[in-house]
Coordinates of C-alpha atoms in Angstrom, one line a residue:
Chain A
M1 CA -39.2 -122.8 -18.8
S2 CA -40.8 -124.7 -15.9
E3 CA -44.5 -125.5 -15.3
L4 CA -46.4 -123.6 -12.7
D5 CA -46.2 -126.6 -10.4
F6 CA -45.9 -124.2 -7.4
L7 CA -49.4 -123.0 -8.1
D8 CA -51.4 -124.7 -5.4
P9 CA -54.6 -125.7 -7.4
T10 CA -56.7 -124.6 -4.5
I11 CA -55.6 -121.0 -5.0
A12 CA -55.1 -120.9 -8.7
P13 CA -57.0 -118.0 -10.3
S14 CA -60.4 -118.8 -11.7
I15 CA -61.6 -117.5 -15.1
V16 CA -65.3 -116.5 -15.0
L17 CA -67.2 -116.2 -18.3
V18 CA -70.4 -114.2 -17.7
R19 CA -73.4 -115.0 -20.0
P20 CA -71.3 -116.3 -22.9
Q21 CA -73.3 -116.7 -26.1
M22 CA -71.5 -119.0 -28.5
G23 CA -70.3 -122.4 -27.3
E24 CA -67.4 -122.1 -29.7
N25 CA -66.1 -119.2 -27.8
I26 CA -66.4 -121.0 -24.5
G27 CA -64.3 -123.9 -26.0
A28 CA -61.8 -121.5 -27.4
A29 CA -61.5 -119.8 -24.0
A30 CA -60.8 -123.2 -22.4
R31 CA -58.0 -123.7 -24.9
A32 CA -56.6 -120.2 -24.3
M33 CA -56.6 -120.8 -20.6
L34 CA -54.9 -124.2 -20.8
N35 CA -52.2 -122.8 -23.1
F36 CA -51.0 -120.8 -20.2
G37 CA -51.7 -123.4 -17.5
L38 CA -55.0 -122.1 -16.1
D39 CA -57.8 -124.6 -15.8
K40 CA -60.3 -123.3 -13.3
M41 CA -63.3 -122.1 -15.3
R42 CA -66.7 -120.8 -14.0
V43 CA -69.5 -120.1 -16.4
V44 CA -72.4 -117.8 -15.4
N45 CA -75.7 -118.5 -17.2
A46 CA -74.4 -119.6 -20.6
R47 CA -77.0 -118.6 -23.3
D48 CA -77.3 -122.2 -24.7
G49 CA -77.3 -124.0 -21.3
W50 CA -74.7 -126.4 -19.9
P51 CA -73.0 -128.7 -20.8
N52 CA -72.6 -127.2 -24.3
E53 CA -71.8 -129.5 -27.2
K54 CA -70.2 -126.8 -29.3
A55 CA -67.9 -125.8 -26.5
I56 CA -66.8 -129.4 -26.1
A57 CA -66.2 -129.8 -29.9
M58 CA -64.1 -126.6 -30.0
A59 CA -62.1 -127.3 -26.8
S60 CA -60.3 -130.3 -28.3
G61 CA -57.6 -131.3 -25.9
A62 CA -58.7 -128.8 -23.3
G63 CA -62.0 -130.7 -22.6
R64 CA -61.1 -131.3 -19.0
V65 CA -61.3 -127.5 -18.4
L66 CA -64.9 -127.7 -19.4
D67 CA -65.5 -131.0 -17.5
N68 CA -64.4 -129.4 -14.3
A69 CA -66.1 -126.0 -15.0
L70 CA -68.8 -124.8 -12.6
H71 CA -71.9 -123.5 -14.2
V72 CA -73.8 -121.1 -11.9
D73 CA -76.7 -118.7 -12.2
D74 CA -75.1 -115.4 -11.2
V75 CA -71.9 -113.5 -10.7
S76 CA -72.1 -113.7 -6.9
A77 CA -72.2 -117.5 -7.1
A78 CA -69.2 -117.6 -9.4
L79 CA -67.2 -115.4 -7.0
S80 CA -68.5 -116.8 -3.7
D81 CA -65.1 -118.0 -2.4
V82 CA -63.1 -115.3 -4.2
T83 CA -61.5 -112.5 -2.3
Y84 CA -60.5 -110.2 -5.2
S85 CA -61.8 -110.1 -8.7
Y86 CA -60.7 -108.2 -11.8
A87 CA -63.4 -107.4 -14.5
T88 CA -62.2 -107.0 -18.0
T89 CA -63.8 -104.0 -19.9
A90 CA -63.2 -102.4 -23.3
R91 CA -63.0 -99.0 -21.7
A92 CA -62.9 -97.7 -18.1
R93 CA -66.4 -96.7 -17.1
D94 CA -67.6 -94.0 -14.9
L95 CA -67.0 -96.1 -11.8
T96 CA -64.6 -95.4 -9.1
K97 CA -62.4 -98.5 -9.3
T98 CA -58.8 -99.2 -9.8
V99 CA -58.1 -99.8 -13.5
F100 CA -55.2 -102.2 -14.2
T101 CA -53.4 -103.1 -17.4
P102 CA -53.2 -106.9 -17.9
E103 CA -49.6 -106.7 -16.6
G104 CA -50.5 -104.7 -13.5
A105 CA -53.4 -107.0 -12.7
A106 CA -51.3 -110.1 -13.0
Q107 CA -48.7 -108.6 -10.6
D108 CA -51.4 -107.5 -8.2
A109 CA -53.1 -110.9 -8.3
L110 CA -49.8 -112.7 -7.5
R111 CA -49.2 -110.3 -4.6
R112 CA -52.6 -111.2 -3.2
M113 CA -52.2 -114.9 -3.8
A114 CA -49.0 -114.7 -1.8
Q115 CA -51.1 -113.5 1.1
G116 CA -53.5 -116.5 0.7
Q117 CA -56.2 -114.6 -1.2
K118 CA -58.2 -116.2 -4.0
V119 CA -58.4 -114.2 -7.2
S120 CA -60.6 -114.3 -10.3
F121 CA -60.6 -112.8 -13.8
V122 CA -64.1 -112.0 -15.1
F123 CA -65.1 -111.7 -18.8
G124 CA -68.4 -110.4 -20.2
P125 CA -70.6 -111.6 -23.1
E126 CA -69.2 -111.4 -26.6
R127 CA -70.8 -108.3 -28.0
S128 CA -72.0 -106.2 -25.1
G129 CA -69.3 -106.9 -22.4
L130 CA -70.0 -106.8 -18.7
E131 CA -72.9 -104.7 -17.4
N132 CA -72.4 -102.1 -14.8
E133 CA -74.2 -104.4 -12.3
D134 CA -71.6 -107.0 -13.0
L135 CA -68.7 -104.6 -12.7
A136 CA -70.1 -103.4 -9.3
Q137 CA -69.5 -106.9 -8.0
C138 CA -65.9 -107.0 -9.0
N139 CA -63.1 -105.3 -7.1
A140 CA -61.1 -103.8 -10.0
L141 CA -61.1 -103.4 -13.7
I142 CA -58.7 -104.5 -16.4
T143 CA -58.5 -102.8 -19.8
V144 CA -56.3 -104.2 -22.5
P145 CA -54.4 -101.2 -24.1
V146 CA -55.6 -101.8 -27.7
N147 CA -55.3 -99.4 -30.6
P148 CA -57.9 -96.8 -29.9
D149 CA -58.9 -96.7 -33.5
Y150 CA -59.4 -100.4 -33.8
G151 CA -60.1 -102.6 -30.8
S152 CA -61.8 -105.9 -31.8
L153 CA -60.6 -108.5 -29.4
N154 CA -62.9 -111.5 -29.1
L155 CA -63.7 -113.3 -25.9
A156 CA -61.0 -116.1 -26.3
Q157 CA -58.4 -113.6 -27.4
C158 CA -59.1 -111.5 -24.3
V159 CA -58.8 -114.6 -22.1
L160 CA -55.6 -115.5 -23.9
L161 CA -53.9 -112.2 -23.2
I162 CA -54.9 -112.3 -19.5
A163 CA -53.7 -115.9 -19.1
Y164 CA -50.5 -115.1 -20.9
E165 CA -49.8 -112.2 -18.7
F166 CA -50.6 -114.1 -15.6
R167 CA -48.3 -116.9 -16.5
R168 CA -45.5 -114.5 -17.6
Q169 CA -45.6 -112.7 -14.3
A170 CA -46.0 -115.9 -12.3
M171 CA -42.9 -117.3 -13.8
A172 CA -41.0 -114.1 -13.3
H173 CA -42.2 -113.7 -9.7
P174 CA -43.5 -116.9 -8.3
P175 CA -45.7 -116.3 -5.3
I176 CA -44.3 -117.4 -2.1
T177 CA -47.3 -118.5 -0.2
Q178 CA -47.4 -117.7 3.4
A179 CA -50.1 -118.9 5.7
A180 CA -52.8 -116.2 5.8
T181 CA -51.8 -115.3 9.4
D182 CA -53.2 -111.9 10.3
V183 CA -55.4 -111.2 7.3
D184 CA -58.6 -113.1 7.2
R185 CA -60.1 -111.5 4.2
A186 CA -63.9 -111.7 3.7
G187 CA -64.9 -113.6 0.6
A188 CA -67.3 -112.4 -2.0
A189 CA -70.3 -114.3 -0.4
E190 CA -69.7 -112.5 2.9
M191 CA -69.4 -109.2 1.1
D192 CA -72.5 -110.0 -0.8
A193 CA -74.5 -110.8 2.3
L194 CA -73.3 -107.6 3.9
A195 CA -74.3 -105.5 0.8
Q196 CA -77.7 -107.2 0.9
H197 CA -78.2 -106.6 4.6
Y198 CA -77.5 -102.9 4.1
E199 CA -79.6 -102.7 1.0
E200 CA -82.6 -104.2 2.7
R201 CA -82.4 -102.1 5.8
L202 CA -81.8 -98.9 3.8
E203 CA -84.7 -99.8 1.6
E204 CA -86.9 -100.1 4.6
A205 CA -85.5 -96.8 5.9
G206 CA -86.3 -95.0 2.7
F207 CA -82.7 -94.3 1.7
F208 CA -83.1 -95.1 -2.0
W209 CA -85.1 -92.0 -2.9
P210 CA -86.2 -90.4 -5.1
E211 CA -87.4 -93.4 -7.1
A212 CA -85.7 -92.2 -10.3
K213 CA -82.3 -92.2 -8.6
A214 CA -82.9 -95.4 -6.6
H215 CA -81.3 -97.8 -9.2
S216 CA -78.1 -95.7 -9.6
M217 CA -77.9 -95.3 -5.8
R218 CA -78.0 -99.0 -5.4
V219 CA -75.3 -99.6 -8.0
T220 CA -73.1 -96.9 -6.4
L221 CA -73.5 -98.5 -3.0
R222 CA -72.7 -102.0 -4.4
N223 CA -69.6 -100.5 -6.1
L224 CA -68.5 -98.9 -2.8
W225 CA -68.6 -102.3 -1.0
S226 CA -66.7 -103.9 -3.8
R227 CA -63.8 -101.6 -3.3
L228 CA -63.4 -102.1 0.4
E229 CA -60.9 -104.7 1.4
L230 CA -62.6 -105.9 4.5
T231 CA -61.6 -108.7 6.9
R232 CA -64.2 -111.0 8.3
A233 CA -64.1 -109.1 11.6
D234 CA -64.8 -105.8 9.7
V235 CA -67.8 -107.4 8.1
Q236 CA -69.1 -108.5 11.4
M237 CA -68.7 -105.1 12.8
L238 CA -70.6 -103.5 9.9
H239 CA -73.4 -106.0 10.3
G240 CA -73.4 -105.1 14.0
I241 CA -73.6 -101.4 13.3
M242 CA -76.7 -101.9 11.1
R243 CA -78.4 -104.3 13.4
Q244 CA -77.9 -101.9 16.3
M245 CA -79.3 -99.0 14.3
V246 CA -82.4 -101.1 13.6
R247 CA -82.7 -102.2 17.2
W248 CA -82.5 -98.6 18.2
K249 CA -85.2 -97.6 15.8
E250 CA -87.4 -100.4 17.0
R251 CA -87.1 -99.4 20.6
G252 CA -88.8 -96.2 19.4
S253 CA -88.2 -92.6 20.3
D254 CA -87.0 -92.9 23.8
R255 CA -85.7 -89.5 24.4
Chain B
M1 CA -53.0 -94.3 -23.2
S2 CA -51.5 -92.7 -26.3
E3 CA -51.4 -94.0 -29.8
L4 CA -48.1 -95.2 -31.3
D5 CA -47.8 -92.0 -33.2
F6 CA -44.1 -91.9 -32.7
L7 CA -43.8 -95.0 -34.9
D8 CA -42.6 -93.7 -38.2
P9 CA -44.5 -95.9 -40.6
T10 CA -41.4 -96.4 -42.7
I11 CA -39.7 -98.2 -39.8
A12 CA -42.7 -99.9 -38.1
P13 CA -42.1 -103.6 -37.7
S14 CA -43.5 -105.9 -40.4
I15 CA -45.4 -109.1 -39.8
V16 CA -44.4 -111.9 -42.2
L17 CA -46.7 -114.9 -42.7
V18 CA -44.8 -117.7 -44.4
R19 CA -46.9 -120.1 -46.6
P20 CA -50.2 -119.6 -44.7
Q21 CA -52.8 -122.1 -45.6
M22 CA -56.3 -120.8 -44.5
G23 CA -57.4 -117.4 -45.7
E24 CA -59.4 -117.1 -42.5
N25 CA -56.2 -117.2 -40.5
I26 CA -54.6 -114.5 -42.7
G27 CA -57.7 -112.3 -42.1
A28 CA -57.6 -113.0 -38.3
A29 CA -53.9 -112.2 -38.2
A30 CA -54.6 -108.8 -39.9
R31 CA -57.2 -108.1 -37.2
A32 CA -54.8 -109.2 -34.4
M33 CA -52.1 -106.8 -35.8
L34 CA -54.3 -103.8 -36.1
N35 CA -55.7 -104.3 -32.5
F36 CA -52.2 -103.4 -31.4
G37 CA -51.5 -100.8 -34.0
L38 CA -49.3 -102.8 -36.5
D39 CA -50.4 -102.7 -40.1
K40 CA -47.4 -103.8 -42.3
M41 CA -48.1 -107.4 -43.4
R42 CA -46.0 -109.4 -45.9
V43 CA -47.3 -112.8 -47.1
V44 CA -44.9 -115.4 -48.5
N45 CA -46.5 -117.8 -51.0
A46 CA -50.0 -118.2 -49.6
R47 CA -51.4 -121.6 -50.4
D48 CA -54.6 -120.3 -52.0
G49 CA -53.0 -117.4 -53.9
W50 CA -53.4 -113.7 -53.5
P51 CA -55.6 -111.7 -53.0
N52 CA -57.5 -114.2 -50.9
E53 CA -61.3 -113.8 -50.6
K54 CA -61.6 -115.6 -47.3
A55 CA -58.9 -113.5 -45.8
I56 CA -60.8 -110.4 -46.8
A57 CA -64.1 -111.7 -45.4
M58 CA -62.5 -112.4 -42.1
A59 CA -60.5 -109.2 -41.8
S60 CA -63.6 -107.0 -41.4
G61 CA -62.5 -103.6 -40.4
A62 CA -58.8 -104.5 -40.9
G63 CA -59.1 -104.9 -44.6
R64 CA -56.6 -102.1 -45.3
V65 CA -53.9 -104.3 -43.7
L66 CA -54.6 -106.8 -46.5
D67 CA -54.9 -104.1 -49.2
N68 CA -51.5 -102.9 -48.4
A69 CA -49.9 -106.3 -47.8
L70 CA -47.1 -107.4 -50.1
H71 CA -47.3 -110.9 -51.5
V72 CA -43.9 -112.4 -52.4
D73 CA -42.4 -115.7 -53.4
D74 CA -39.9 -116.4 -50.7
V75 CA -38.7 -115.4 -47.3
S76 CA -35.7 -113.5 -48.6
A77 CA -38.0 -111.3 -50.7
A78 CA -40.2 -110.6 -47.6
L79 CA -37.1 -109.6 -45.6
S80 CA -35.2 -107.8 -48.3
D81 CA -35.2 -104.4 -46.5
V82 CA -35.2 -105.7 -43.0
T83 CA -32.2 -105.5 -40.8
Y84 CA -33.2 -107.9 -38.0
S85 CA -35.9 -110.5 -38.0
Y86 CA -37.4 -112.7 -35.3
A87 CA -38.8 -116.1 -36.2
T88 CA -41.5 -117.6 -34.0
T89 CA -41.2 -121.3 -33.2
A90 CA -43.1 -123.6 -30.9
R91 CA -39.8 -124.8 -29.3
A92 CA -36.2 -123.7 -29.6
R93 CA -34.5 -125.9 -32.3
D94 CA -31.0 -127.2 -32.4
L95 CA -29.8 -123.9 -34.0
T96 CA -27.3 -121.6 -32.5
K97 CA -29.5 -118.5 -32.3
T98 CA -30.6 -116.2 -29.6
V99 CA -34.0 -117.3 -28.3
F100 CA -36.2 -114.5 -27.0
T101 CA -39.4 -114.4 -25.1
P102 CA -42.0 -112.2 -26.7
E103 CA -41.2 -109.6 -24.1
G104 CA -37.5 -109.8 -24.7
A105 CA -37.9 -109.7 -28.5
A106 CA -40.1 -106.6 -28.3
Q107 CA -37.5 -104.8 -26.1
D108 CA -34.7 -105.8 -28.5
A109 CA -36.7 -104.7 -31.5
L110 CA -37.4 -101.3 -30.0
R111 CA -33.7 -100.9 -29.1
R112 CA -32.8 -101.7 -32.7
M113 CA -35.5 -99.4 -34.1
A114 CA -34.1 -96.6 -32.0
Q115 CA -30.8 -97.2 -33.9
G116 CA -32.7 -96.9 -37.3
Q117 CA -33.0 -100.6 -37.9
K118 CA -36.0 -102.2 -39.6
V119 CA -37.3 -105.3 -37.8
S120 CA -39.7 -108.0 -38.7
F121 CA -41.6 -110.8 -36.9
V122 CA -41.9 -114.0 -38.9
F123 CA -44.6 -116.7 -38.5
G124 CA -44.8 -120.1 -40.1
P125 CA -47.7 -122.1 -41.7
E126 CA -50.5 -123.3 -39.4
R127 CA -49.6 -126.9 -38.7
S128 CA -45.9 -127.4 -39.4
G129 CA -44.5 -124.0 -38.4
L130 CA -41.3 -122.6 -40.0
E131 CA -38.8 -125.0 -41.6
N132 CA -35.2 -124.9 -40.6
E133 CA -34.5 -123.3 -43.9
D134 CA -36.8 -120.4 -43.0
L135 CA -35.3 -120.1 -39.6
A136 CA -31.8 -119.9 -41.0
Q137 CA -32.8 -116.7 -42.8
C138 CA -33.9 -115.0 -39.6
N139 CA -31.7 -113.5 -37.0
A140 CA -33.2 -114.7 -33.8
L141 CA -36.0 -116.9 -32.5
I142 CA -39.0 -116.2 -30.3
T143 CA -40.8 -118.9 -28.3
V144 CA -44.0 -118.1 -26.4
P145 CA -43.7 -119.7 -22.9
V146 CA -46.8 -121.9 -23.2
N147 CA -47.8 -124.7 -20.9
P148 CA -45.4 -127.5 -21.8
D149 CA -48.3 -130.0 -21.5
Y150 CA -50.6 -128.1 -23.8
G151 CA -49.5 -125.6 -26.4
S152 CA -52.0 -125.1 -29.1
L153 CA -51.7 -121.4 -30.1
N154 CA -53.0 -120.8 -33.6
L155 CA -51.5 -118.5 -36.1
A156 CA -53.6 -115.4 -35.3
Q157 CA -53.2 -116.0 -31.5
C158 CA -49.4 -116.1 -31.9
V159 CA -49.5 -112.8 -34.0
L160 CA -51.8 -111.3 -31.3
L161 CA -49.4 -112.0 -28.5
I162 CA -46.4 -110.7 -30.4
A163 CA -48.3 -107.5 -31.4
Y164 CA -49.5 -107.1 -27.9
E165 CA -46.0 -107.3 -26.4
F166 CA -44.6 -105.0 -29.0
R167 CA -47.2 -102.3 -28.3
R168 CA -46.9 -102.9 -24.5
Q169 CA -43.2 -102.3 -24.6
A170 CA -43.5 -99.4 -27.1
M171 CA -45.7 -97.4 -24.9
A172 CA -42.7 -95.8 -23.2
H173 CA -43.5 -96.6 -19.6
P174 CA -46.8 -98.3 -19.6
P175 CA -48.6 -97.4 -16.4
I176 CA -49.1 -100.4 -14.1
T177 CA -52.2 -98.9 -12.7
Q178 CA -54.0 -95.8 -13.7
A179 CA -55.7 -93.9 -11.0
A180 CA -59.4 -94.5 -11.4
T181 CA -60.8 -91.6 -13.3
D182 CA -61.4 -88.4 -11.5
V183 CA -60.9 -89.8 -8.0
D184 CA -61.6 -87.2 -5.5
R185 CA -60.1 -88.9 -2.4
A186 CA -61.5 -87.9 0.9
G187 CA -59.0 -86.1 3.2
A188 CA -58.1 -87.0 6.7
A189 CA -60.4 -84.3 8.2
E190 CA -63.4 -85.7 6.2
M191 CA -62.6 -89.2 7.3
D192 CA -62.3 -88.0 10.9
A193 CA -65.7 -86.3 10.7
L194 CA -67.2 -89.4 9.3
A195 CA -65.7 -91.6 12.0
Q196 CA -67.0 -89.2 14.6
H197 CA -70.5 -89.0 13.2
Y198 CA -70.7 -92.8 13.3
E199 CA -69.2 -93.0 16.7
E200 CA -71.6 -90.5 18.2
R201 CA -74.7 -92.0 16.7
L202 CA -73.6 -95.5 17.6
E203 CA -72.9 -94.4 21.1
E204 CA -76.5 -93.1 21.3
A205 CA -77.7 -96.3 19.8
G206 CA -75.9 -98.4 22.4
F207 CA -73.6 -100.1 20.1
F208 CA -70.5 -99.9 22.3
W209 CA -71.5 -102.5 24.8
P210 CA -70.7 -104.1 27.1
E211 CA -68.8 -101.3 28.8
A212 CA -65.6 -103.4 29.3
K213 CA -65.3 -103.9 25.5
A214 CA -66.4 -100.4 24.5
H215 CA -62.9 -99.0 24.2
S216 CA -61.6 -101.7 22.0
M217 CA -64.7 -101.6 19.8
R218 CA -64.1 -97.9 19.3
V219 CA -60.5 -98.5 18.3
T220 CA -61.5 -101.3 16.0
L221 CA -64.0 -99.1 14.2
R222 CA -61.6 -96.2 13.9
N223 CA -59.0 -98.6 12.5
L224 CA -61.6 -99.8 10.0
W225 CA -62.2 -96.3 8.7
S226 CA -58.5 -95.7 8.5
R227 CA -58.0 -98.5 6.0
L228 CA -60.8 -97.5 3.6
E229 CA -59.8 -95.6 0.6
L230 CA -62.9 -93.5 0.2
T231 CA -63.8 -90.7 -2.2
R232 CA -65.7 -87.6 -1.1
A233 CA -68.7 -89.1 -2.7
D234 CA -68.3 -92.3 -0.7
V235 CA -68.1 -90.3 2.5
Q236 CA -71.3 -88.4 1.6
M237 CA -73.0 -91.6 1.0
L238 CA -71.9 -93.1 4.4
H239 CA -73.0 -89.9 6.2
G240 CA -76.4 -90.2 4.3
I241 CA -76.8 -93.8 5.4
M242 CA -76.3 -92.9 9.0
R243 CA -78.5 -89.8 8.9
Q244 CA -81.3 -91.8 7.3
M245 CA -81.1 -94.5 9.9
V246 CA -81.5 -91.9 12.6
R247 CA -84.4 -90.2 10.8
W248 CA -86.0 -93.6 10.5
K249 CA -85.6 -94.2 14.2
E250 CA -86.9 -90.8 15.0
R251 CA -90.1 -91.3 13.0
G252 CA -90.7 -94.0 15.6
S253 CA -92.0 -97.5 15.3
D254 CA -94.3 -97.1 12.4
R255 CA -95.0 -100.6 11.5

């Protein structure tokens, strides 16, 4: 059984923990990751701040995962350089997104990595899990097929299963990385800027109406962007479309 | 995702914990089992006796696994009615035995169960793992392919991974991806109407400029639409976005 030496550290998947509560669980997640050779952790807005003493105490031996972890303020920042992200949820929500098993997600991730994409697995807070607003920023969902009558996976166990599946699939089907020749996939930061651009202009244009439906319309639109696999050129074109519509509007009724 | 209803309880695999030390770990193992639908536990010579209060406290919700667990004095008693057993070890020992991955063991177990055999997965004490004497009583070994530089699975995590693999394999042909729920994919005619709507409005808005590049811009935009996997609802939203931009423009410069 060989090490995942072939995994270029610059493209290894990141594990994103969103608003984790207990330091112990962050430390246990670091251990779970390292057991299966993953060491790139990003923490969004940990309840007890960062660095976290209890996480460090629990991580014994996997402390370097925490040392190198990024702590950021929101999901967008955690995913800024990521081209495809998988959000773990206890059950598929009422969102139009591909739902993967852990196995399917690992296979999909490796296929994307072979194209030069950067992927990330995203985990929610201990009790509540990810909010719909978080899910809308991720590209796909993963649900672990637990016993429908008793599903009680904790955060570190969930990280463990995903890391295990990733390693299992990576060893069975090592990604053969090709230079990203034709596909120049837009990263999450670019997608985020695009979503924001549209949201702001549409806000001005009175699109999010009536007020009572505005929030869900925004989430739906965010979710739509998250599913599109756009290149940088696509993003530029979509920015251009919106800019032009605004310019047209600003020229006034000229017909 | 269906329940493992087909698993006749009389032949469901048993999980054997050999000389477990901490009650908490026994309780956590019970939860790990039940997460993946396994509920037949056998405990060999628990350090702190049986029943174990700490195990019960930790098992919350999976208490019935402990209630129904058999406590016995040695490995032979735990395996008395078992026809094939798999012992988990951190590394393959110098023993002539088949060594399985968790995946391979689950497949082998299901094949045997289909022949009417009873199988068991056997786990050692927390720190030391199974002794060679224990291994000698089992039919095959399982090693989890952890990071060779950092393997620190605890007892319940190891049970979790085996139970997960067993369930995964047992669900006849686990879907790699499920279609997102109730996806009502837009047809080609709807995509075409959408593309045309944008093209016409953008034409009016002067988007396709300069003239020399207009054709290739049109082709690029058409190609963009063709790659998007949109639902009917997405298409309606995109029509709505464009209609609203036009309405905004037609209201004139009102700021």
